[in-house]
Amino acid sequence: MNQFGRLFRISIFGESHGPAVGITIDGCPAGLPLSEADFEADLERRKGGQQKGTTPRKEDDIPQFISGLFNGKTTGAPLTILFPNNNTRSSDYEKLRAVPRPGHADMVARQKFGGHEDYRGGGHFSGRLTVCLVAAGVVAKKLLAQCKVEARILEIGGETDLEKGLQKAIDAKDSVGGIVECSVAGVPAGIGEPFFDSVESRIAHAVFSIPAIKGIEFGAGFAAARMFGTEHNDAIINAEGATATNHAGGIVGGISNGNELRFRVVVKPTSSTPKEQATWNLGSGAVEPFSVKGRHDLCIALRVPPVLEAVAAVVLADLFLEQSFIPRIIS
Ligand SMILES: Cc1cc2nc3c(=O)[nH]c(=O)nc-3n(C[C@H](O)[C@H](O)[C@H](O)COP(=O)(O)O)c2cc1C
Ligand SMILES: C=C(O[C@@H]1CC(C(=O)O)=C[C@@H](OP(=O)(O)O)[C@H]1O)C(=O)O
């Protein structure tokens, strides 16, 4: 459903053009100091409308703390944070109602929810809800004080020169995808479980909740298929298990090995591209050309780094709590 996690359990709600989007974090330890200022940097990094290639829709994204915070500290009760939607332009979506956008969730939402779904701005499927993931990530990062979680864009439109990649989209009046890498330093050895709760499984589960993510690889990833075993193996060089290389991306047998966690994700090109495309028109009952008019990200990857960091932090906070690496009350 719309929940994720065991002990640090998040549940997201809201729609892109509804009154607000929000998140409830259940299981956050009591006594964690938290203020609006803690959220500013990451929320700012995720915001649209600040750099070329991102949606011109600007929202304040000021967190409203509804529950679970008292005298500047978490109480141990569910922490609910709201982000009002103040800059919707739903008229764009009235015209689109008859023409489900290929690559967006319009058609599957209709099939699953029988037309009752809020279709405005992609409704509950919208990337708008990633503001909530970022908020949860801020809380999780505070719990992971020993870790450094960092994500950066490696490629846009197949180019390591990011501006060149974005320009490709602008010139083609189309959208482009990208590759974003996340690393987490400071994760001790021993986190995760051998099979279903491997660190890879838990991270991948959370990562695929980010709209537009289509792939993930850990460490050497797909390149491992083209390496010899002796090339790929990370030679163990001391009694603590330190290794000379990190092709495993910090995870062996589903368990963290003390190295930096490292993974990369594929962000697809935005489905709502300005270029003309064709789709099934539900009104006329025929395939017809159409183009999306609206305020869309030309390249979603530009906005993904803080979201990727957030989901990584949420997963690790959950795993750290399972291992009792984080106390239930912070004094
Ligand atoms: C931060 C962020 C911003 C996004 N902005 C847009 C957008 O402006 N237009 C669009 O069509 N899709 C956008 N998306 C992607 C859609 O929400 C996503 O493609 C859609 O929900 C279908 O899900 P899927 O791509 O995971 O299959 C965005 C995603 C993220 C994470
Ligand atoms: C609002 C945000 O991103 C939105 C994500 C999105 C989508 O289809 O995912 C489509 C656009 O929404 P709208 O058409 O309503 O302007 C983006 O602006 C945000 O990230 O805060």
XYZ file of N, CA and C in Angstrom, residues 27-277:
753
model
N 7.445 5.551 14.485
C 8.628 4.849 14.982
C 9.873 5.706 15.074
N 9.722 7.014 14.828
C 10.890 7.878 14.996
C 11.190 7.974 16.499
N 12.409 7.704 16.919
C 12.727 7.774 18.348
C 12.355 9.129 18.959
N 11.981 9.117 20.218
C 11.638 10.354 20.933
C 12.903 11.129 21.261
N 12.749 12.457 21.333
C 13.862 13.293 21.811
C 14.781 13.794 20.718
N 14.430 13.541 19.449
C 15.280 14.023 18.341
C 14.960 15.500 18.093
N 15.939 16.401 18.260
C 15.665 17.813 17.999
C 15.370 18.015 16.508
N 14.313 18.777 16.224
C 13.880 18.950 14.836
C 13.270 20.337 14.677
N 13.738 21.068 13.650
C 13.138 22.382 13.401
C 12.982 22.566 11.905
N 12.205 23.567 11.553
C 11.974 23.862 10.127
C 13.309 24.063 9.400
N 14.270 24.677 10.094
C 15.566 24.978 9.469
C 16.293 23.706 9.026
N 16.070 22.602 9.745
C 16.723 21.331 9.369
C 16.317 20.882 7.969
N 15.120 21.282 7.544
C 14.559 20.775 6.286
C 14.937 21.629 5.077
N 15.333 22.877 5.383
C 15.489 23.868 4.311
C 16.396 23.412 3.165
N 17.602 22.968 3.511
C 18.605 22.696 2.467
C 18.123 21.618 1.495
N 17.651 20.500 2.009
C 17.243 19.409 1.115
C 15.962 19.747 0.353
N 15.030 20.437 1.008
C 13.796 20.813 0.299
C 14.115 21.786 -0.828
N 15.040 22.668 -0.555
C 15.458 23.669 -1.555
C 16.094 22.964 -2.761
N 16.923 21.967 -2.487
C 17.593 21.240 -3.578
C 16.593 20.533 -4.480
N 15.461 20.099 -3.921
C 14.480 19.339 -4.708
C 13.514 20.226 -5.489
N 13.384 21.469 -5.055
C 12.369 22.357 -5.630
C 12.489 22.514 -7.136
N 11.357 22.650 -7.785
C 11.350 22.945 -9.212
C 11.499 24.441 -9.441
N 11.674 24.806 -10.714
C 11.632 26.213 -11.090
C 12.891 26.992 -10.802
N 13.929 26.310 -10.315
C 15.148 27.035 -9.939
C 16.223 26.933 -10.995
N 16.233 25.818 -11.711
C 17.252 25.671 -12.754
C 16.597 25.260 -14.065
N 17.304 25.593 -15.131
C 16.832 25.272 -16.478
C 16.526 23.786 -16.570
N 15.399 23.438 -17.187
C 15.076 22.030 -17.369
C 14.173 21.458 -16.288
N 13.799 22.297 -15.305
C 12.884 21.809 -14.255
C 11.536 22.515 -14.376
N 10.519 21.891 -13.773
C 9.156 22.432 -13.881
C 9.081 23.884 -13.404
N 8.372 24.728 -14.133
C 8.205 26.107 -13.658
C 7.205 26.237 -12.503
N 6.570 25.109 -12.132
C 5.639 25.179 -10.997
C 6.434 25.380 -9.702
N 6.203 26.520 -9.048
C 6.942 26.818 -7.823
C 6.036 26.652 -6.616
N 6.469 25.884 -5.669
C 5.748 25.710 -4.406
C 6.675 26.148 -3.276
N 6.092 26.659 -2.177
C 6.927 27.126 -1.060
C 7.641 25.964 -0.376
N 6.971 24.832 -0.314
C 7.525 23.641 0.349
C 8.029 23.953 1.759
N 7.192 24.654 2.507
C 7.505 24.901 3.922
C 6.783 23.834 4.744
N 7.529 23.036 5.517
C 6.879 21.932 6.229
C 5.961 22.425 7.354
N 4.793 21.804 7.421
C 3.883 22.086 8.544
C 3.877 20.847 9.433
N 4.271 21.015 10.690
C 4.341 19.867 11.610
C 2.985 19.726 12.298
N 2.324 18.631 12.013
C 0.963 18.439 12.486
C 0.925 17.629 13.786
N 1.844 16.700 13.925
C 1.857 15.884 15.149
C 3.248 15.314 15.366
N 3.518 14.914 16.584
C 4.751 14.195 16.889
C 5.937 15.083 17.218
N 5.714 16.398 17.281
C 6.802 17.327 17.595
C 6.308 18.270 18.697
N 7.102 18.395 19.755
C 6.686 19.221 20.899
C 7.938 19.812 21.534
N 7.924 21.101 21.779
C 9.097 21.784 22.344
C 10.365 21.509 21.537
N 10.216 21.450 20.218
C 11.385 21.316 19.341
C 11.977 19.921 19.277
N 11.290 18.938 19.887
C 11.821 17.574 19.824
C 10.714 16.596 19.448
N 11.114 15.494 18.817
C 10.121 14.471 18.489
C 9.617 13.853 19.790
N 8.345 13.459 19.768
C 7.725 12.948 21.004
C 7.700 11.424 21.057
N 7.962 10.778 19.917
C 7.826 9.319 19.866
C 6.479 8.910 19.295
N 5.552 9.854 19.209
C 4.245 9.603 18.562
C 4.427 9.827 17.054
N 3.472 9.358 16.237
C 3.613 9.567 14.788
C 3.879 11.036 14.437
N 4.885 11.219 13.611
C 5.291 12.562 13.179
C 4.667 12.806 11.810
N 3.753 13.758 11.760
C 3.089 14.047 10.478
C 3.509 15.423 9.978
N 3.944 15.443 8.725
C 4.416 16.693 8.112
C 3.612 16.932 6.837
N 3.078 18.136 6.713
C 2.256 18.494 5.538
C 2.958 19.532 4.680
N 2.715 19.427 3.376
C 3.177 20.445 2.427
C 1.976 20.875 1.589
N 1.438 22.067 1.843
C 0.282 22.517 1.057
C 0.654 22.689 -0.424
N -0.320 22.445 -1.298
C -0.152 22.733 -2.731
C -0.796 24.082 -2.989
N 0.003 25.073 -3.335
C -0.544 26.415 -3.529
C -0.521 26.875 -4.973
N 0.167 26.129 -5.834
C 0.372 26.611 -7.202
C -0.047 25.556 -8.227
N -1.281 25.112 -8.110
C -1.768 24.101 -9.065
C -2.381 24.820 -10.266
N -2.401 24.137 -11.384
C -3.053 24.707 -12.580
C -3.793 23.557 -13.238
N -4.901 23.170 -12.628
C -5.558 21.919 -12.999
C -6.172 21.953 -14.391
N -6.368 23.160 -14.940
C -6.990 23.243 -16.273
C -6.160 22.491 -17.321
N -4.822 22.455 -17.124
C -3.963 21.715 -18.066
C -4.432 20.269 -18.208
N -4.978 19.747 -17.122
C -5.286 18.314 -17.084
C -6.708 17.986 -17.551
N -7.562 19.004 -17.599
C -8.925 18.763 -18.119
C -8.838 18.341 -19.579
N -7.968 19.064 -20.321
C -7.824 18.765 -21.753
C -7.185 17.388 -21.966
N -6.370 16.975 -20.996
C -5.651 15.699 -21.145
C -6.502 14.492 -20.764
N -7.665 14.765 -20.162
C -8.459 13.670 -19.574
C -8.754 12.562 -20.595
N -9.046 12.978 -21.829
C -9.420 11.983 -22.853
C -8.213 11.285 -23.457
N -7.009 11.852 -23.218
C -5.827 11.295 -23.886
C -4.765 10.885 -22.859
N -4.888 9.657 -22.325
C -3.920 9.208 -21.325
C -2.497 9.268 -21.865
N -1.611 9.934 -21.098
C -0.245 10.148 -21.586
C 0.545 8.841 -21.571
N 1.143 8.473 -22.696
C 2.019 7.294 -22.686
C 3.181 7.549 -21.733
N 3.487 6.561 -20.912
C 4.622 6.712 -19.987
C 4.240 7.306 -18.648
N 3.063 7.955 -18.584
C 2.602 8.433 -17.269
C 1.576 7.429 -16.739
N 1.100 7.670 -15.523
C 0.240 6.670 -14.877
C -1.241 6.829 -15.231
N -1.561 7.771 -16.142
C -2.973 8.085 -16.416
C -3.804 6.837 -16.736
N -3.302 6.016 -17.661
C -4.090 4.869 -18.135
C -4.198 3.782 -17.059
N -3.068 3.470 -16.422
C -3.120 2.411 -15.392
C -3.933 2.860 -14.184
N -3.887 4.154 -13.883
C -4.686 4.666 -12.755
C -6.166 4.471 -13.060
N -6.545 4.743 -14.294
C -7.937 4.581 -14.720
C -8.343 3.109 -14.666
N -7.423 2.246 -15.119
C -7.729 0.806 -15.108
C -7.859 0.287 -13.681
N -6.995 0.764 -12.803
C -6.995 0.242 -11.431
C -8.101 0.849 -10.570
N -8.345 2.164 -10.755
C -9.271 2.858 -9.850
C -10.585 3.244 -10.530
N -10.768 2.763 -11.747
C -12.073 2.877 -12.398
C -12.526 4.291 -12.677
N -11.599 5.220 -12.857
C -11.982 6.601 -13.172
C -12.213 7.450 -11.928
N -12.098 6.836 -10.733
C -12.292 7.607 -9.497
C -11.014 8.320 -9.062
N -9.901 7.975 -9.711
C -8.620 8.571 -9.316
C -8.616 10.073 -9.567
N -7.819 10.771 -8.752
C -7.617 12.200 -8.994
C -6.547 12.298 -10.082
N -6.985 12.664 -11.271
C -6.082 12.670 -12.433
C -5.304 13.974 -12.556
N -5.666 14.968 -11.756
C -5.040 16.289 -11.929
C -3.554 16.242 -11.514
N -2.696 16.563 -12.447
C -1.261 16.579 -12.133
C -0.693 15.213 -11.806
N -1.348 14.165 -12.295
C -0.868 12.814 -11.980
C -1.332 12.331 -10.614
N -2.099 13.187 -9.899
C -2.702 12.770 -8.627
C -1.684 12.235 -7.638
N -1.991 11.056 -7.111
C -1.134 10.448 -6.089
C 0.134 9.844 -6.700
N 0.158 9.730 -8.033
C 1.349 9.164 -8.702
C 2.431 10.219 -8.933
N 2.111 11.460 -8.645
C 2.981 12.559 -9.071
C 4.323 12.600 -8.337
N 5.328 13.077 -9.068
C 6.628 13.362 -8.471
C 6.515 14.413 -7.368
N 5.391 15.117 -7.318
C 5.149 16.090 -6.245
C 5.310 15.440 -4.865
N 4.922 14.165 -4.767
C 4.967 13.500 -3.461
C 6.390 13.228 -2.980
N 7.367 13.434 -3.880
C 8.747 13.197 -3.433
C 9.205 14.265 -2.442
N 8.451 15.379 -2.357
C 8.778 16.367 -1.318
C 8.623 15.708 0.067
N 7.672 14.775 0.145
C 7.420 14.075 1.417
C 8.566 13.113 1.723
N 9.067 12.447 0.672
C 10.187 11.520 0.879
C 11.407 12.300 1.365
N 11.617 13.475 0.780
C 12.762 14.294 1.189
C 12.627 14.684 2.668
N 11.417 15.010 3.082
C 11.199 15.377 4.496
C 11.534 14.202 5.415
N 11.084 13.007 5.029
C 11.394 11.824 5.842
C 12.902 11.584 5.856
N 13.534 11.879 4.722
C 14.980 11.708 4.620
C 15.733 12.636 5.562
N 15.214 13.840 5.742
C 15.861 14.785 6.661
C 15.862 14.211 8.077
N 14.725 13.655 8.470
C 14.621 13.068 9.814
C 15.566 11.861 9.911
N 15.537 11.019 8.875
C 16.382 9.821 8.882
C 17.864 10.188 8.927
N 18.242 11.199 8.145
C 19.661 11.617 8.134
C 20.096 12.076 9.527
N 19.186 12.730 10.262
C 19.543 13.177 11.616
C 19.790 11.985 12.537
N 19.068 10.903 12.284
C 19.277 9.691 13.086
C 20.577 8.986 12.708
N 21.024 9.234 11.487
C 22.235 8.578 10.972
C 23.407 9.542 11.034
N 23.579 10.187 12.178
C 24.579 11.261 12.277
C 25.968 10.779 11.859
N 26.255 9.495 12.029
C 27.593 8.970 11.699
C 27.791 8.763 10.191
N 26.707 8.855 9.425
C 26.790 8.558 7.977
C 26.780 9.837 7.150
N 27.398 9.756 5.999
C 27.312 10.859 5.041
C 26.634 10.331 3.782
N 25.467 10.841 3.492
C 24.680 10.368 2.348
C 24.760 11.428 1.257
N 25.238 11.035 0.090
C 25.422 12.028 -0.985
C 25.009 11.453 -2.324
N 24.253 12.212 -3.098
C 23.897 11.772 -4.455
C 24.286 12.850 -5.456
N 24.683 12.397 -6.636
C 25.040 13.362 -7.682
C 24.657 12.799 -9.050
N 24.451 13.699 -9.979
C 24.068 13.288 -11.335
C 25.328 12.924 -12.097
N 25.339 11.747 -12.721
C 26.495 11.322 -13.506
C 26.302 11.637 -14.982
N 25.082 11.483 -15.440
C 24.812 11.634 -16.883
C 23.427 12.225 -17.100
N 23.327 13.024 -18.135
C 22.006 13.480 -18.596
C 21.964 13.262 -20.100
N 20.930 12.639 -20.567
C 20.793 12.413 -22.012
C 22.016 11.721 -22.595
N 22.658 10.842 -21.817
C 23.819 10.097 -22.314
C 25.117 10.892 -22.269
N 25.085 12.094 -21.694
C 26.285 12.960 -21.675
C 26.751 13.196 -20.240
N 28.063 13.111 -20.024
C 28.594 13.448 -18.696
C 28.697 14.968 -18.539
N 28.717 15.673 -19.658
C 28.588 17.136 -19.614
C 27.080 17.412 -19.503
N 26.658 17.723 -18.283
C 25.212 17.752 -18.000
C 24.481 18.820 -18.820
N 25.182 19.935 -18.998
C 24.521 21.018 -19.776
C 24.306 20.597 -21.216
N 25.295 19.845 -21.717
C 25.189 19.366 -23.105
C 23.999 18.398 -23.212
N 23.868 17.544 -22.222
C 22.764 16.577 -22.217
C 21.414 17.264 -22.175
N 21.322 18.293 -21.353
C 20.055 19.020 -21.243
C 19.755 19.773 -22.535
N 20.813 20.323 -23.121
C 20.641 21.069 -24.375
C 20.057 20.172 -25.471
N 20.443 18.880 -25.421
C 19.891 17.924 -26.395
C 18.361 17.949 -26.349
N 17.828 17.963 -25.121
C 16.373 17.969 -24.956
C 15.781 19.273 -25.460
N 16.451 20.373 -25.113
C 15.936 21.689 -25.520
C 15.908 21.775 -27.046
N 17.011 21.328 -27.680
C 17.099 21.395 -29.149
C 16.048 20.498 -29.807
N 15.831 19.333 -29.206
C 14.894 18.374 -29.810
C 13.444 18.671 -29.400
N 13.254 19.670 -28.522
C 11.930 19.969 -27.936
C 11.310 18.695 -27.382
N 12.169 17.919 -26.715
C 11.752 16.635 -26.147
C 12.305 16.572 -24.714
N 12.176 15.418 -24.046
C 12.713 15.276 -22.696
C 13.893 14.307 -22.716
N 14.692 14.321 -21.632
C 15.815 13.369 -21.532
C 15.837 12.740 -20.135
N 16.514 11.594 -20.063
C 16.683 10.908 -18.782
C 18.075 11.146 -18.226
N 18.466 10.296 -17.279
C 19.794 10.469 -16.697
C 20.158 9.351 -15.736
N 21.368 9.439 -15.228
C 21.853 8.470 -14.247
C 22.294 9.251 -13.006
N 21.836 8.798 -11.846
C 22.184 9.462 -10.587
C 22.824 8.430 -9.664
N 23.929 8.827 -9.047
C 24.633 7.904 -8.146
C 24.485 8.375 -6.701
N 24.354 7.400 -5.806
C 24.259 7.726 -4.383
C 25.333 6.956 -3.629
N 25.996 7.598 -2.707
C 26.959 6.899 -1.855
C 26.648 7.216 -0.400
N 26.903 6.230 0.452
C 26.704 6.437 1.894
C 27.965 5.968 2.611
N 28.670 6.919 3.211
C 29.865 6.582 3.986
C 29.461 6.440 5.452
N 30.168 5.590 6.168
C 29.931 5.470 7.614
C 28.960 4.391 8.020
N 28.613 3.498 7.084
C 27.702 2.388 7.431
C 28.557 1.241 8.011
N 28.298 0.837 9.233
C 29.124 -0.233 9.810
C 28.854 -1.582 9.143
N 29.786 -2.502 9.260
C 29.567 -3.859 8.746
C 28.467 -4.531 9.570
N 27.660 -5.368 8.915
C 26.703 -6.185 9.664
C 25.248 -5.806 9.531
N 24.938 -4.743 8.778
C 23.535 -4.337 8.568
C 22.924 -5.214 7.471
N 21.653 -5.555 7.612
C 20.966 -6.319 6.556
C 20.881 -7.795 6.887
N 20.127 -8.517 6.070
C 19.891 -9.954 6.304
C 20.224 -10.706 5.007
N 20.526 -12.001 5.117
C 21.002 -12.729 3.928
C 20.029 -12.804 2.743
N 18.758 -13.012 2.953
C 17.880 -13.219 1.803
C 16.955 -12.026 1.533
N 15.733 -12.085 2.034
C 14.725 -11.102 1.589
C 14.987 -9.685 2.086
N 15.719 -9.581 3.172
C 16.001 -8.242 3.691
C 17.451 -7.854 3.483
N 17.995 -8.300 2.349
C 19.344 -7.857 1.982
C 19.307 -6.329 1.847
N 20.456 -5.717 2.089
C 20.499 -4.247 1.972
C 20.111 -3.829 0.555
N 20.552 -4.620 -0.440
C 20.158 -4.284 -1.833
C 18.631 -4.318 -1.989
N 18.010 -5.365 -1.413
C 16.548 -5.495 -1.582
C 15.812 -4.317 -0.958
N 16.229 -3.957 0.232
C 15.517 -2.885 0.938
C 15.728 -1.549 0.223
N 16.964 -1.313 -0.230
C 17.210 -0.042 -0.936
C 16.443 -0.028 -2.264
N 16.507 -1.139 -3.002
C 15.832 -1.173 -4.307
C 14.328 -0.973 -4.133
N 13.759 -1.592 -3.111
C 12.318 -1.448 -2.852
C 11.955 0.036 -2.701
N 12.754 0.723 -1.886
C 12.455 2.146 -1.650
C 12.742 2.984 -2.889
N 13.819 2.658 -3.585
C 14.212 3.454 -4.753
C 13.146 3.384 -5.846
N 12.537 2.205 -6.017
C 11.511 2.086 -7.072
C 10.188 2.736 -6.681
N 10.125 3.267 -5.464
C 8.928 4.056 -5.137
C 9.068 5.472 -5.687
N 10.260 5.845 -6.103
C 10.433 7.182 -6.693
C 9.920 7.120 -8.133
N 8.941 7.949 -8.469
C 8.444 7.905 -9.842
C 9.566 8.162 -10.850
N 9.503 7.453 -11.953
C 10.435 7.613 -13.099
C 11.756 6.868 -12.951
N 11.941 6.109 -11.867
C 13.172 5.306 -11.734
C 12.935 3.958 -12.410
N 13.828 3.592 -13.316
C 13.637 2.351 -14.086
C 14.752 1.336 -13.905
N 15.780 1.654 -13.127
C 16.857 0.682 -12.948
C 17.749 1.072 -11.799
N 18.451 0.053 -11.276
C 19.400 0.309 -10.185
C 20.550 -0.676 -10.321
N 21.741 -0.235 -9.996
C 22.876 -1.174 -9.930
C 23.741 -0.796 -8.744
N 24.285 -1.824 -8.088
C 25.108 -1.616 -6.896
C 26.570 -1.865 -7.255
N 27.455 -1.028 -6.758
C 28.890 -1.211 -6.989
C 29.197 -1.232 -8.472
N 29.939 -2.263 -8.904
C 30.287 -2.369 -10.328
C 29.035 -2.621 -11.168
N 27.990 -3.156 -10.545
C 26.698 -3.322 -11.205
C 26.761 -4.158 -12.461
N 26.148 -3.660 -13.535
C 26.070 -4.425 -14.792
C 27.443 -4.649 -15.408
N 28.408 -3.792 -15.086
C 29.765 -3.972 -15.623
C 30.387 -5.264 -15.092
N 29.905 -5.775 -13.951
C 30.432 -7.013 -13.362
C 30.282 -8.185 -14.333
N 29.257 -8.125 -15.155
C 29.003 -9.205 -16.117
C 30.135 -9.337 -17.128
N 30.925 -8.294 -17.254
C 32.004 -8.305 -18.244
C 33.391 -8.360 -17.591
N 33.432 -8.652 -16.274
C 34.724 -8.700 -15.564
C 35.083 -10.146 -15.221
N 36.393 -10.415 -15.028
C 36.810 -11.695 -14.464
C 36.561 -11.657 -12.958
N 36.441 -12.858 -12.371
C 36.231 -12.940 -10.917
C 37.330 -12.241 -10.146
N 38.563 -12.457 -10.587
C 39.687 -11.847 -9.870
C 39.698 -10.327 -10.001
N 39.089 -9.811 -11.077
C 38.995 -8.351 -11.232
C 37.901 -7.805 -10.316
N 36.801 -8.559 -10.272
C 35.636 -8.054 -9.550
C 35.769 -8.203 -8.038
N 36.429 -9.292 -7.596
C 36.561 -9.527 -6.149
C 37.249 -8.360 -5.460
N 36.727 -7.980 -4.297
C 37.360 -6.931 -3.497
C 38.298 -7.620 -2.509
N 39.607 -7.521 -2.764
C 40.597 -8.230 -1.927
C 40.524 -7.738 -0.482
N 40.448 -8.706 0.447
C 40.377 -8.358 1.880
C 41.798 -8.115 2.376
N 42.008 -6.966 3.018
C 43.398 -6.586 3.335
C 43.692 -6.467 4.830
N 42.686 -6.681 5.696
C 43.022 -6.710 7.128
C 41.960 -7.491 7.916
N 42.199 -7.619 9.221
C 41.345 -8.441 10.083
C 39.942 -7.859 10.215
N 39.803 -6.562 9.970
C 38.462 -5.916 10.059
C 37.658 -6.110 8.781
N 38.284 -6.704 7.776
C 37.561 -6.949 6.519
C 37.641 -5.811 5.535
N 38.546 -4.851 5.786
C 38.719 -3.738 4.822
C 39.141 -4.340 3.482
N 38.738 -3.700 2.389
C 39.043 -4.237 1.062
C 39.783 -3.202 0.217
N 40.527 -3.724 -0.759
C 41.340 -2.839 -1.601
C 40.481 -2.067 -2.595
N 39.390 -2.683 -3.035
C 38.484 -2.042 -3.995
C 37.055 -2.141 -3.442
N 36.108 -1.570 -4.156
C 34.715 -1.630 -3.678
C 33.767 -1.939 -4.834
N 34.049 -3.023 -5.538
C 33.169 -3.401 -6.648
C 31.814 -3.874 -6.154
N 31.765 -4.307 -4.886
C 30.507 -4.819 -4.332
C 29.562 -3.693 -3.926
N 30.065 -2.465 -3.922
C 29.212 -1.346 -3.511
C 28.871 -1.391 -2.041
N 29.740 -2.045 -1.250
C 29.545 -2.039 0.215
C 28.610 -3.116 0.731
N 28.193 -4.034 -0.135
C 27.228 -5.068 0.294
C 27.682 -6.428 -0.248
N 27.848 -7.400 0.641
C 28.160 -8.776 0.228
C 27.225 -9.706 0.994
N 26.589 -10.600 0.270
C 25.652 -11.525 0.927
C 24.466 -10.796 1.543
N 24.161 -9.621 1.002
C 23.033 -8.844 1.537
C 23.404 -8.018 2.756
N 24.654 -8.186 3.241
C 25.082 -7.539 4.489
C 26.086 -6.431 4.172
N 25.986 -5.316 4.877
C 26.968 -4.245 4.664
C 28.334 -4.732 5.143
N 29.397 -4.367 4.396
C 30.733 -4.868 4.760
C 31.645 -3.773 5.298
N 31.072 -2.617 5.588
C 31.872 -1.533 6.170
C 32.396 -0.559 5.134
N 32.312 -0.942 3.870
C 32.689 -0.009 2.801
C 31.554 0.967 2.537
N 31.891 1.975 1.776
C 30.869 2.927 1.340
C 29.782 2.178 0.548
N 28.518 2.448 0.841
C 27.448 1.919 -0.028
C 27.466 2.766 -1.291
N 27.301 2.118 -2.431
C 27.338 2.882 -3.685
C 26.372 2.255 -4.680
N 25.437 3.038 -5.163
C 24.511 2.528 -6.177
C 24.111 3.645 -7.132
N 23.709 3.229 -8.310
C 23.309 4.185 -9.357
C 21.902 3.848 -9.842
N 21.156 4.873 -10.190
C 19.802 4.632 -10.696
C 19.605 5.263 -12.066
N 18.683 4.668 -12.800
C 18.292 5.171 -14.121
C 17.015 6.002 -13.952
N 17.062 7.218 -14.413
C 15.855 8.065 -14.399
C 15.387 8.177 -15.846
N 14.166 7.812 -16.091
C 13.689 7.817 -17.483
C 13.423 9.250 -17.966
N 13.350 9.437 -19.279
C 12.980 10.767 -19.778
C 11.518 11.061 -19.417
N 11.244 12.288 -19.102
C 9.884 12.674 -18.701
C 8.875 12.264 -19.765
N 7.805 11.630 -19.325
C 6.807 11.195 -20.313
C 6.043 12.386 -20.894
N 5.815 13.401 -20.067
C 5.090 14.592 -20.556
C 6.071 15.499 -21.281
N 6.370 15.118 -22.511
C 7.323 15.887 -23.314
C 6.556 16.870 -24.197
N 7.192 17.999 -24.532
C 6.500 18.972 -25.396
C 6.276 18.460 -26.824
N 7.023 17.431 -27.213
C 6.952 16.948 -28.596
C 5.631 16.211 -28.855
N 5.164 16.343 -30.082
C 3.915 15.652 -30.423
C 4.115 14.136 -30.369
N 3.141 13.446 -29.806
C 3.155 11.979 -29.782
C 1.725 11.499 -30.059
